[in-house]
Short mmCIF file of C-alpha atoms in Angstrom, two decimals:
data_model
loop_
_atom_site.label_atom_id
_atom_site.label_comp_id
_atom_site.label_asym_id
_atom_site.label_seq_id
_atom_site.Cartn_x
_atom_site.Cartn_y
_atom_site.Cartn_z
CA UNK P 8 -28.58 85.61 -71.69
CA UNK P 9 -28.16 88.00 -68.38
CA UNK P 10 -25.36 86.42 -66.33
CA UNK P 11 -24.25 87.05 -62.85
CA UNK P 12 -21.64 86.31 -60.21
CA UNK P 13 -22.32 85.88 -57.11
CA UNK P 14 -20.21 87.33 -54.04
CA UNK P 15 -19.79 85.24 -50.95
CA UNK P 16 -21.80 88.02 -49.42
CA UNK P 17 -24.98 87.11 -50.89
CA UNK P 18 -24.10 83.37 -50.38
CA UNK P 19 -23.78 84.12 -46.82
CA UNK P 20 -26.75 86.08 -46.77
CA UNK P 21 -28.67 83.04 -48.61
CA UNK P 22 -26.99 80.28 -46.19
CA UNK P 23 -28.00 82.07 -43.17
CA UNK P 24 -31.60 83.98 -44.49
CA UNK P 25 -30.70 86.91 -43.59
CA UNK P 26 -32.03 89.91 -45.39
CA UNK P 27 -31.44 89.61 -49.14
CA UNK P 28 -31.58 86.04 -49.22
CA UNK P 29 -35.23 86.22 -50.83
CA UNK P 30 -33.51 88.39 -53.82
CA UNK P 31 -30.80 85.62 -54.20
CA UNK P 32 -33.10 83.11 -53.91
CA UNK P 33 -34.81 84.68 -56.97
CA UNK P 34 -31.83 84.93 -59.35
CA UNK P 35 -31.10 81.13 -58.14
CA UNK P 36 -34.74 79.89 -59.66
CA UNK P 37 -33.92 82.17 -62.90
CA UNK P 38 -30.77 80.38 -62.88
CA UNK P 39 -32.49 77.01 -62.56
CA UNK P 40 -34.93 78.22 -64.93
CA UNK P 41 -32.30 79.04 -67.92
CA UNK P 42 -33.01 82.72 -67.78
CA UNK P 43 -30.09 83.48 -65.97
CA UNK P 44 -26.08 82.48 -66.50
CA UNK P 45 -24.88 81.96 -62.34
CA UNK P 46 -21.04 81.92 -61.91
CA UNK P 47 -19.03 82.38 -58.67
CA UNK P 48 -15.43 82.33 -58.26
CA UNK P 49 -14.14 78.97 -56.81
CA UNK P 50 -11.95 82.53 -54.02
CA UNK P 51 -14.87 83.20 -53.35
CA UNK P 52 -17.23 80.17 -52.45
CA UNK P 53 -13.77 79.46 -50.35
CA UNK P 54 -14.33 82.98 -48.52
CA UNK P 55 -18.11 81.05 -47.93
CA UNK P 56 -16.13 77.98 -46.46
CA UNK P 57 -13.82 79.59 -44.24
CA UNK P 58 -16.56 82.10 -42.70
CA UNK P 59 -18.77 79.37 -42.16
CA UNK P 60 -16.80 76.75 -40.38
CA UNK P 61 -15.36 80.28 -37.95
CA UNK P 62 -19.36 80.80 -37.71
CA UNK P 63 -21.39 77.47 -37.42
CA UNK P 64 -18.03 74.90 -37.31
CA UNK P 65 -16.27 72.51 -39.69
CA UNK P 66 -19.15 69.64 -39.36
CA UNK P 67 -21.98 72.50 -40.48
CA UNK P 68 -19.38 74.30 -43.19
CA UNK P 69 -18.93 70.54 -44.82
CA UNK P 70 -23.09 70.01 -45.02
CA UNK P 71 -23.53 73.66 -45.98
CA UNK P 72 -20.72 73.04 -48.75
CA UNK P 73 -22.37 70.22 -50.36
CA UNK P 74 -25.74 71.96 -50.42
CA UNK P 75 -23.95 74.51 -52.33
CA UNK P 76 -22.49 72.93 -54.45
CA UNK P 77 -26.29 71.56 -55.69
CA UNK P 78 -27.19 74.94 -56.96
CA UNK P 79 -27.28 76.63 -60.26
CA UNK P 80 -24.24 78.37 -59.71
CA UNK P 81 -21.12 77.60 -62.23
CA UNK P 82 -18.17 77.54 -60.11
CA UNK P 83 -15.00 79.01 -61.67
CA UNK P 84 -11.53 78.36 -60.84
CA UNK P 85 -9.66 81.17 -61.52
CA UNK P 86 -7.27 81.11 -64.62
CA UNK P 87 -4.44 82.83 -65.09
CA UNK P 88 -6.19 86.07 -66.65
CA UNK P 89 -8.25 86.42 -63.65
CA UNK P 90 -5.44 85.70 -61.32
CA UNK P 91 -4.40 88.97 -63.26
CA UNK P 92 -6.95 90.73 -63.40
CA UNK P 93 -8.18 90.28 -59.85
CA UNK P 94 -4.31 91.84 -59.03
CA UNK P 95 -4.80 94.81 -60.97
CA UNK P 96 -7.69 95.66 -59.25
CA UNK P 97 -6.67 95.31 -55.99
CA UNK P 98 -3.82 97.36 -56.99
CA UNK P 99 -6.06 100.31 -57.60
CA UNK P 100 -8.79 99.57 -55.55
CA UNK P 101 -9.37 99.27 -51.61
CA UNK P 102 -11.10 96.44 -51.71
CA UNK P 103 -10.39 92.48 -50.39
CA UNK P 104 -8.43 90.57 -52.81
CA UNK P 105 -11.06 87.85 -52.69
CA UNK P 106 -13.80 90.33 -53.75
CA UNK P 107 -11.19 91.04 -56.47
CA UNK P 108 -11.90 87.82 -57.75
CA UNK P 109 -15.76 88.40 -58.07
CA UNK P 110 -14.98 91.32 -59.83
CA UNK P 111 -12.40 90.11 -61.88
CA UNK P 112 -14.69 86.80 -62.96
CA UNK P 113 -17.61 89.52 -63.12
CA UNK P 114 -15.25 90.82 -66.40
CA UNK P 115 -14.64 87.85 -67.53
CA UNK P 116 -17.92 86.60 -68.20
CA UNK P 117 -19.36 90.78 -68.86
CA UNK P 118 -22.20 89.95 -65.93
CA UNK P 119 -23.12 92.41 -62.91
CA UNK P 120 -22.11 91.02 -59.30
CA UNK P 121 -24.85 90.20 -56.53
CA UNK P 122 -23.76 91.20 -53.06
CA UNK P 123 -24.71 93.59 -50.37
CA UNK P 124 -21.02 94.23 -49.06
CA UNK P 125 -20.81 97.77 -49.07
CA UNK P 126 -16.95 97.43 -50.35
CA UNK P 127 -18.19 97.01 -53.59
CA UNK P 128 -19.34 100.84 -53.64
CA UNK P 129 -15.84 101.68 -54.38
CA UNK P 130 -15.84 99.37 -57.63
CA UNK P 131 -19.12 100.61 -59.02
CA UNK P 132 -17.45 102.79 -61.64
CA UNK P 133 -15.88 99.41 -62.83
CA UNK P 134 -18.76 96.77 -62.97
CA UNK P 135 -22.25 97.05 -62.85
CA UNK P 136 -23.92 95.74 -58.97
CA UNK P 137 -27.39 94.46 -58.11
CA UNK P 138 -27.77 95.33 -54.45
CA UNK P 139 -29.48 93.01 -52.27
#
């Protein structure tokens, strides 16, 4: 089965339908459907949280929380491996350590990584991307 993690990016994207968010939206009903594994690293939906409440508040982040927490997306807390592995990236990449984590779960489970952050450019030679 095709898995994917989602960056909080896309999330973003999704919460706020912007562009992209019908291509998320997509890979959400596959992931529904049982076509499609959906992970996310617990870094990253906390990237989501923080972004939101600086955004829309803390009352809107909470509601917007729960609702997220109601899709088909597998939220992963990161173990000590990805702790690791997330560090070794960031040691040779330029890129956030929180989008370390998406890669570094992205390994972990061998799925691609749906975002539109151009950051992730730099990582393409490490993990495959679906661009929204």
């Amino acid at each position: 089965m095709k898995a994917v993690v989602f960056d909080a990016h896309a999330i973003l994207k999704f919460s706020q339908d912007e562009d992209g968010a019908d291509k998320v939206e997509e890979y959400l009903i596959a992931s529904q459907q049982g076509s499609l594994k959906a992970y996310m690293s617990e870094i990253n939906l906390g990237e989501v949280y923080y972004k939101t409440i600086r955004s829309r508040g803390l009352e809107l982040a909470k509601y917007y929380l729960e609702q997220f927490l109601e899709l088909p997306i597998e939220v992963i807390s990161p173990s000590s491996e990805i702790i690791m592995t997330a560090s070794e990236i960031k040691a040779e990449y330029a890129i956030s350590y929180a989008d370390c984590f998406s890669v570094a779960t992205a390994l972990k489970f061998s799925s691609s990584i749906i975002t539109g952050d151009p950051e992730f450019k730099k990582i393409e030679d490490l993990i495959p991307i679906e661009w929204l």
